[in-house]
mmCIF file of C-alpha atoms in Angstrom:
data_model
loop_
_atom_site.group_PDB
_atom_site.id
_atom_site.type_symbol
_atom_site.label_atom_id
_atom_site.label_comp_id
_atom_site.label_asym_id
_atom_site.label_seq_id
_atom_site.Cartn_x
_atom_site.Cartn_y
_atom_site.Cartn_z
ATOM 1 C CA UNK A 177 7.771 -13.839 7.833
ATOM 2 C CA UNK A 178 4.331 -15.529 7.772
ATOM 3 C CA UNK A 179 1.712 -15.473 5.052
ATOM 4 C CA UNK A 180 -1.533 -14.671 5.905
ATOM 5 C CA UNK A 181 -5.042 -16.187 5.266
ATOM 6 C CA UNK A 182 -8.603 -15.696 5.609
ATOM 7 C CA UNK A 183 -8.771 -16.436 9.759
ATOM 8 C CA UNK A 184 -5.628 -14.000 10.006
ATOM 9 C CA UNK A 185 -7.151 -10.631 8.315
ATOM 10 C CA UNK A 186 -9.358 -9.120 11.773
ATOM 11 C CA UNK A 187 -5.811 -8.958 13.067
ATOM 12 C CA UNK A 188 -4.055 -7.898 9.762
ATOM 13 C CA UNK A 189 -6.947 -4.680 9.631
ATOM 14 C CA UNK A 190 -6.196 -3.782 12.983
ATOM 15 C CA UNK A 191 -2.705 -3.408 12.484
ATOM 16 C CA UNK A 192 -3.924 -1.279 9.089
ATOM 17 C CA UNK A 193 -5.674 0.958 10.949
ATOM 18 C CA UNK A 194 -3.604 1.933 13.548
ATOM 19 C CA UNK A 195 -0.254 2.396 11.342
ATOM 20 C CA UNK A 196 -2.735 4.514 8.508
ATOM 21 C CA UNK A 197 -5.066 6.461 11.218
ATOM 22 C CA UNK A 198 -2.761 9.624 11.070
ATOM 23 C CA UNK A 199 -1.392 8.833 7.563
ATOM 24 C CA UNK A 200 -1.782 11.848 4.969
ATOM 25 C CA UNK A 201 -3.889 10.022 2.468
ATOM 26 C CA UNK A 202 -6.330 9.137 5.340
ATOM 27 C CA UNK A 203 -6.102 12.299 7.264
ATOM 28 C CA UNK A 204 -7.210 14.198 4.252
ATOM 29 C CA UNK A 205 -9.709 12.387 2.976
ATOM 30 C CA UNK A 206 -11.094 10.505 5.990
ATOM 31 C CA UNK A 207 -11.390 14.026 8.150
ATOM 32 C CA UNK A 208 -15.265 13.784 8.198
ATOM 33 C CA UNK A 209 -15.510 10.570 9.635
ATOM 34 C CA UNK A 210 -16.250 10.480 13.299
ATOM 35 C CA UNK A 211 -14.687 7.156 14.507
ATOM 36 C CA UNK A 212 -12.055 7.172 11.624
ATOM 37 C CA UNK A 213 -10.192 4.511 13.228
ATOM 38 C CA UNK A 214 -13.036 1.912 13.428
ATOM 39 C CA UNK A 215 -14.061 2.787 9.608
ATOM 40 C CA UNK A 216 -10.263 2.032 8.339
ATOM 41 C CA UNK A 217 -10.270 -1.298 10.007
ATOM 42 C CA UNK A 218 -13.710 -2.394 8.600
ATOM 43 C CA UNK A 219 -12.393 -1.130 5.192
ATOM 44 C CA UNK A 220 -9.024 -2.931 5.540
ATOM 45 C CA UNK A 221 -10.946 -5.940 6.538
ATOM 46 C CA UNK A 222 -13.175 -5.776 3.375
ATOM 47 C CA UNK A 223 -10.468 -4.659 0.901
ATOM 48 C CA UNK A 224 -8.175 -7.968 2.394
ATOM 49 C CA UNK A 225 -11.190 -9.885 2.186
ATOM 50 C CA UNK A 226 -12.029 -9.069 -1.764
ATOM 51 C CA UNK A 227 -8.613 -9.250 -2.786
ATOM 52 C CA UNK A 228 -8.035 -12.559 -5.429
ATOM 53 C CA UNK A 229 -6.536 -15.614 -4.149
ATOM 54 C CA UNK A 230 -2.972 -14.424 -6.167
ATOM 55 C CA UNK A 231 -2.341 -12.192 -3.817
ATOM 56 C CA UNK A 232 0.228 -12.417 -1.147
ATOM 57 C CA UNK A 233 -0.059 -10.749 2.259
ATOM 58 C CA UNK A 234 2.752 -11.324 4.596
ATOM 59 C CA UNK A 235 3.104 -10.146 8.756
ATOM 60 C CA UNK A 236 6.249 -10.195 10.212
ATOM 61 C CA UNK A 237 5.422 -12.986 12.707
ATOM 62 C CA UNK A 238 2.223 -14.344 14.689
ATOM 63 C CA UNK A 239 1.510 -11.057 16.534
ATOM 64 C CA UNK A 240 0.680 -9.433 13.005
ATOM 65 C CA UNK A 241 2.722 -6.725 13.975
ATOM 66 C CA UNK A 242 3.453 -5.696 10.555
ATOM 67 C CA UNK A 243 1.580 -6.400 7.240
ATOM 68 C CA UNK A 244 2.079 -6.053 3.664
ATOM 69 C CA UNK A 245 0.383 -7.006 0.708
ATOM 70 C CA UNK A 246 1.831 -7.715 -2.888
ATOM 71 C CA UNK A 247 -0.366 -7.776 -5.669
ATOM 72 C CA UNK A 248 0.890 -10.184 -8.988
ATOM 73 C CA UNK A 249 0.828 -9.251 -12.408
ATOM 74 C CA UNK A 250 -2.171 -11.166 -12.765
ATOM 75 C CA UNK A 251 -4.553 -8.556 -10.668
ATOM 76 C CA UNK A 252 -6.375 -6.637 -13.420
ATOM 77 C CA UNK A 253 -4.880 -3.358 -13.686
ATOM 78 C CA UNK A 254 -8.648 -1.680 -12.839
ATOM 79 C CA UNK A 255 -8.721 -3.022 -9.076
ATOM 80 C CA UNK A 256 -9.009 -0.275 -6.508
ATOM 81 C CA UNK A 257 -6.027 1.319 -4.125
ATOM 82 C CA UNK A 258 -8.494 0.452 -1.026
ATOM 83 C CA UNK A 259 -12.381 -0.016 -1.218
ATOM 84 C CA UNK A 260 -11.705 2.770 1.527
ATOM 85 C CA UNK A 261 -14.994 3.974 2.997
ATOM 86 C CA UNK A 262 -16.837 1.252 1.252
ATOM 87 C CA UNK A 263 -18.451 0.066 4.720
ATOM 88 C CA UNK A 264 -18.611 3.765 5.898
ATOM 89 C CA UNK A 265 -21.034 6.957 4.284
ATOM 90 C CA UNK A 266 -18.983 9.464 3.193
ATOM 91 C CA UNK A 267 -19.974 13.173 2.171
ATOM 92 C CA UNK A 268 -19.789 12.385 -1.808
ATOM 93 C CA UNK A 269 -16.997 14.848 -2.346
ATOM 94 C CA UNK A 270 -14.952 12.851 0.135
ATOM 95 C CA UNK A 271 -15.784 9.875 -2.063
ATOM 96 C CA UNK A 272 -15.167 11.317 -4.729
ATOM 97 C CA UNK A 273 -11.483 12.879 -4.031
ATOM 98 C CA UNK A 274 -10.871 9.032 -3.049
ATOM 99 C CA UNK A 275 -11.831 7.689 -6.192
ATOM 100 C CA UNK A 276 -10.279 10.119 -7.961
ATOM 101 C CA UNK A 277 -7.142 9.574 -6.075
ATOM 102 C CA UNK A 278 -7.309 6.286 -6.780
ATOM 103 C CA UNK A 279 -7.488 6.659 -10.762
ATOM 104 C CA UNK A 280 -4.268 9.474 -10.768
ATOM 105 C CA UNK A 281 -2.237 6.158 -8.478
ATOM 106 C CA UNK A 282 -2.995 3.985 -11.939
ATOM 107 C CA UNK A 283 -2.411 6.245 -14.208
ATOM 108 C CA UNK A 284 1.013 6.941 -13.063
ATOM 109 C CA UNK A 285 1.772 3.406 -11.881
ATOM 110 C CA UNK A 286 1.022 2.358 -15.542
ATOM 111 C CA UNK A 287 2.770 5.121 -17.348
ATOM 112 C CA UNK A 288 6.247 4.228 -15.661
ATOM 113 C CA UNK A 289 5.218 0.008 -15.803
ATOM 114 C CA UNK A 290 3.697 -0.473 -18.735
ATOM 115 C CA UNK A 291 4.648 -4.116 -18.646
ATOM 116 C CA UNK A 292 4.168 -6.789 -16.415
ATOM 117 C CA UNK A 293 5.053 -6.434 -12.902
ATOM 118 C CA UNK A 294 4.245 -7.080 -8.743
ATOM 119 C CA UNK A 295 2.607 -3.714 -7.233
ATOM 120 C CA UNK A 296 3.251 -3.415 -3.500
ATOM 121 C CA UNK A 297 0.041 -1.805 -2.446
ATOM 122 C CA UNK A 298 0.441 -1.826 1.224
ATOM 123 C CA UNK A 299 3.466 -1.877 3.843
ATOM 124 C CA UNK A 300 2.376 -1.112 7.294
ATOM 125 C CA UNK A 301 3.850 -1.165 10.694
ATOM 126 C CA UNK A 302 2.085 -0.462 14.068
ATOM 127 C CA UNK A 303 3.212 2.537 15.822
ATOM 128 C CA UNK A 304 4.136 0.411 18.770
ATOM 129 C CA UNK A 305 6.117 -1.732 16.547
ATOM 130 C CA UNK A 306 7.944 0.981 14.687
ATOM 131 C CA UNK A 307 11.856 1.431 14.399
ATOM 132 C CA UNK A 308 12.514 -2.363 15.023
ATOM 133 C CA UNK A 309 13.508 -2.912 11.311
ATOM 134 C CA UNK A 310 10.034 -4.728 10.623
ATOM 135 C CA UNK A 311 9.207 -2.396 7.061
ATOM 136 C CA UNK A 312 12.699 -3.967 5.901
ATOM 137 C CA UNK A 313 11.788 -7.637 7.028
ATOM 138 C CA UNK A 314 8.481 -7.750 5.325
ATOM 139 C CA UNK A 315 10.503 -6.164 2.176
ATOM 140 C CA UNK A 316 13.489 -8.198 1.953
ATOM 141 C CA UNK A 317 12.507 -11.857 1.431
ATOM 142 C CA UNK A 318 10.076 -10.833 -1.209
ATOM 143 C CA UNK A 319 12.801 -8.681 -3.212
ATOM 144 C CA UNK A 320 14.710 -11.467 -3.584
ATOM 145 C CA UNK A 321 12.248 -13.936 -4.526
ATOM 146 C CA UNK A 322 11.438 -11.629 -7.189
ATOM 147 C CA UNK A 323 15.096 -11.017 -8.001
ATOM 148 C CA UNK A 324 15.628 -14.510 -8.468
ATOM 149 C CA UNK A 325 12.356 -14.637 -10.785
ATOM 150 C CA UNK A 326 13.651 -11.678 -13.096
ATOM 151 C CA UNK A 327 10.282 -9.452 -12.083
ATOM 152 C CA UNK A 328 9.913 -5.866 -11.204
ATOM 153 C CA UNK A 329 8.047 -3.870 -8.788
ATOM 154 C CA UNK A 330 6.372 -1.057 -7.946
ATOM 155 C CA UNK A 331 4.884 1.260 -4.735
ATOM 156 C CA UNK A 332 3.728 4.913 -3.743
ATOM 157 C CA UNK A 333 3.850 6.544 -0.885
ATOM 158 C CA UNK A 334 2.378 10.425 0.319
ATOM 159 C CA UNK A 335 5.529 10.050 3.002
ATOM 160 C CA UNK A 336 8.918 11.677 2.305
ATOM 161 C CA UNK A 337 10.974 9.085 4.690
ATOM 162 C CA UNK A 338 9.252 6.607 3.068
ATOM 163 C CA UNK A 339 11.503 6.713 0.388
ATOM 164 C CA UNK A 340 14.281 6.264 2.242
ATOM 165 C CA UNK A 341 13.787 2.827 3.549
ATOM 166 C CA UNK A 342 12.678 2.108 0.019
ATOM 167 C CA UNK A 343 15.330 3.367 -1.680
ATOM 168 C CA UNK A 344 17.847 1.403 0.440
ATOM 169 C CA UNK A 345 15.684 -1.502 -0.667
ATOM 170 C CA UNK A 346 16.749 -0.817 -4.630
ATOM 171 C CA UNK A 347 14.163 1.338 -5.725
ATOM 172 C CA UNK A 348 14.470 4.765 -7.196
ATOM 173 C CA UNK A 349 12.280 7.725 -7.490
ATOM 174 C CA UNK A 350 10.488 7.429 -10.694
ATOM 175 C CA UNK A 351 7.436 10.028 -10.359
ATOM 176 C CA UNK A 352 7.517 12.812 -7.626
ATOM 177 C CA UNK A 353 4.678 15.266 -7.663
ATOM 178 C CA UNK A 354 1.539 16.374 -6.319
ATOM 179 C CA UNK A 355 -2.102 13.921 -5.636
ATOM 180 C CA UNK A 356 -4.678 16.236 -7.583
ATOM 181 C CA UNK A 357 -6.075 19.210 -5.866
ATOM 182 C CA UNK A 358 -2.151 19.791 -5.098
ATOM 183 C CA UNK A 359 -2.088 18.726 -1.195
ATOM 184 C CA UNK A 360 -0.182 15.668 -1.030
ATOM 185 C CA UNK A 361 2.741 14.802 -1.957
ATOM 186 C CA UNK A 362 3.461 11.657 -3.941
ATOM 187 C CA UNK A 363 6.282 9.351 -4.861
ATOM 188 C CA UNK A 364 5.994 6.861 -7.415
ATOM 189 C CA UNK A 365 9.288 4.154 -6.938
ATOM 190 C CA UNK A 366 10.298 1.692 -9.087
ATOM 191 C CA UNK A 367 12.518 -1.558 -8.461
ATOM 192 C CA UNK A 368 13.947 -3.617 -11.184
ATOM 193 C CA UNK A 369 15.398 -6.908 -11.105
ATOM 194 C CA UNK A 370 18.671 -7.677 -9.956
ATOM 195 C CA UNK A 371 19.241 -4.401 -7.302
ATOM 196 C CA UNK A 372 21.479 -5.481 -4.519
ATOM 197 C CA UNK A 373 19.157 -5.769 -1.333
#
């Protein structure tokens, strides 16, 4: 596993963009977009970019074929999912189901995690680099850092066998329901310390 930096994130967006193009979330929201590739990896690149030195973003070796990024208990509570279509125009009620998307994902984060704890915002794989175990790779050092540190975490996902590979990582179902407007699905999952990885 390598941490990434600054000089790695054009490579880190790309691999964003490909493993989100035909994700739900995106799909939805992003439909009006012409070139909706191209916008997600100029957002990825500016949401990597802003994130605060605390955070950690990890690929799963020099070809970036995998990314994920971890944000600390430190990161203010109020910072965005994604600055998604921050670089792009969108039709405002695109923008607007976004950022309201993005306010239901906090509420329910902090309504289960109340207290202090590591939110793992992204996990990503490229869909040429899918089924090689990579999801679990990027996952597994971390969990145990963090299990040796006492500290719990915390994801979503819109993707049923999502929750798979993250439940056979320790974490359980704690909030499965609808995004509002009642078209995507949505698992929150919770992982406390100690959970046999």
């Amino acid at each position: 596993m390598k941490r990434l930096f600054s000089s790695d994130f054009s490579a880190a967006a790309q691999t964003l963009a490909a493993a989100f193009l035909h994700y739900e979330l995106f799909a939805e929201y992003g439909q009006a977009i012409p070139d909706l590739r191209a916008s997600l990896e100029q957002d990825f690149l500016h949401y990597l970019k802003a994130l605060p030195e605390t955070a950690e973003i990890y690929a799963d070796s020099d070809a970036v074929c995998g990314v994920a990024v971890w944000l600390p208990p430190s990161v203010s509570p109020m910072l965005p999912q994604l600055t998604f279509m921050h670089t792009y125009a969108l039709e405002e009620q695109y923008r607007s189901r976004m950022q309201a998307f993005s306010l239901f994902c906090q509420a329910v984060r902090f309504h289960h995690m109340p207290w202090p704890h590591w939110y793992l915002n992204l996990l990503a794989v490229h869909p040429d680099a899918q089924g090689r175990g990579i999801g679990k790779q990027l996952l597994s050092e971390k969990l145990q850092d963090l299990d040796r540190r006492q500290q719990p975490c915390y994801l979503e996902t819109q993707r049923e066998r999502n929750t798979h590979l993250y439940q056979s990582m320790g974490f359980r179902v704690v909030e499965h329901c609808f995004t509002p407007g009642g078209k995507l699905p949505f698992w929150g999952m919770l992982r406390t310390p100690g959970l046999v990885v």
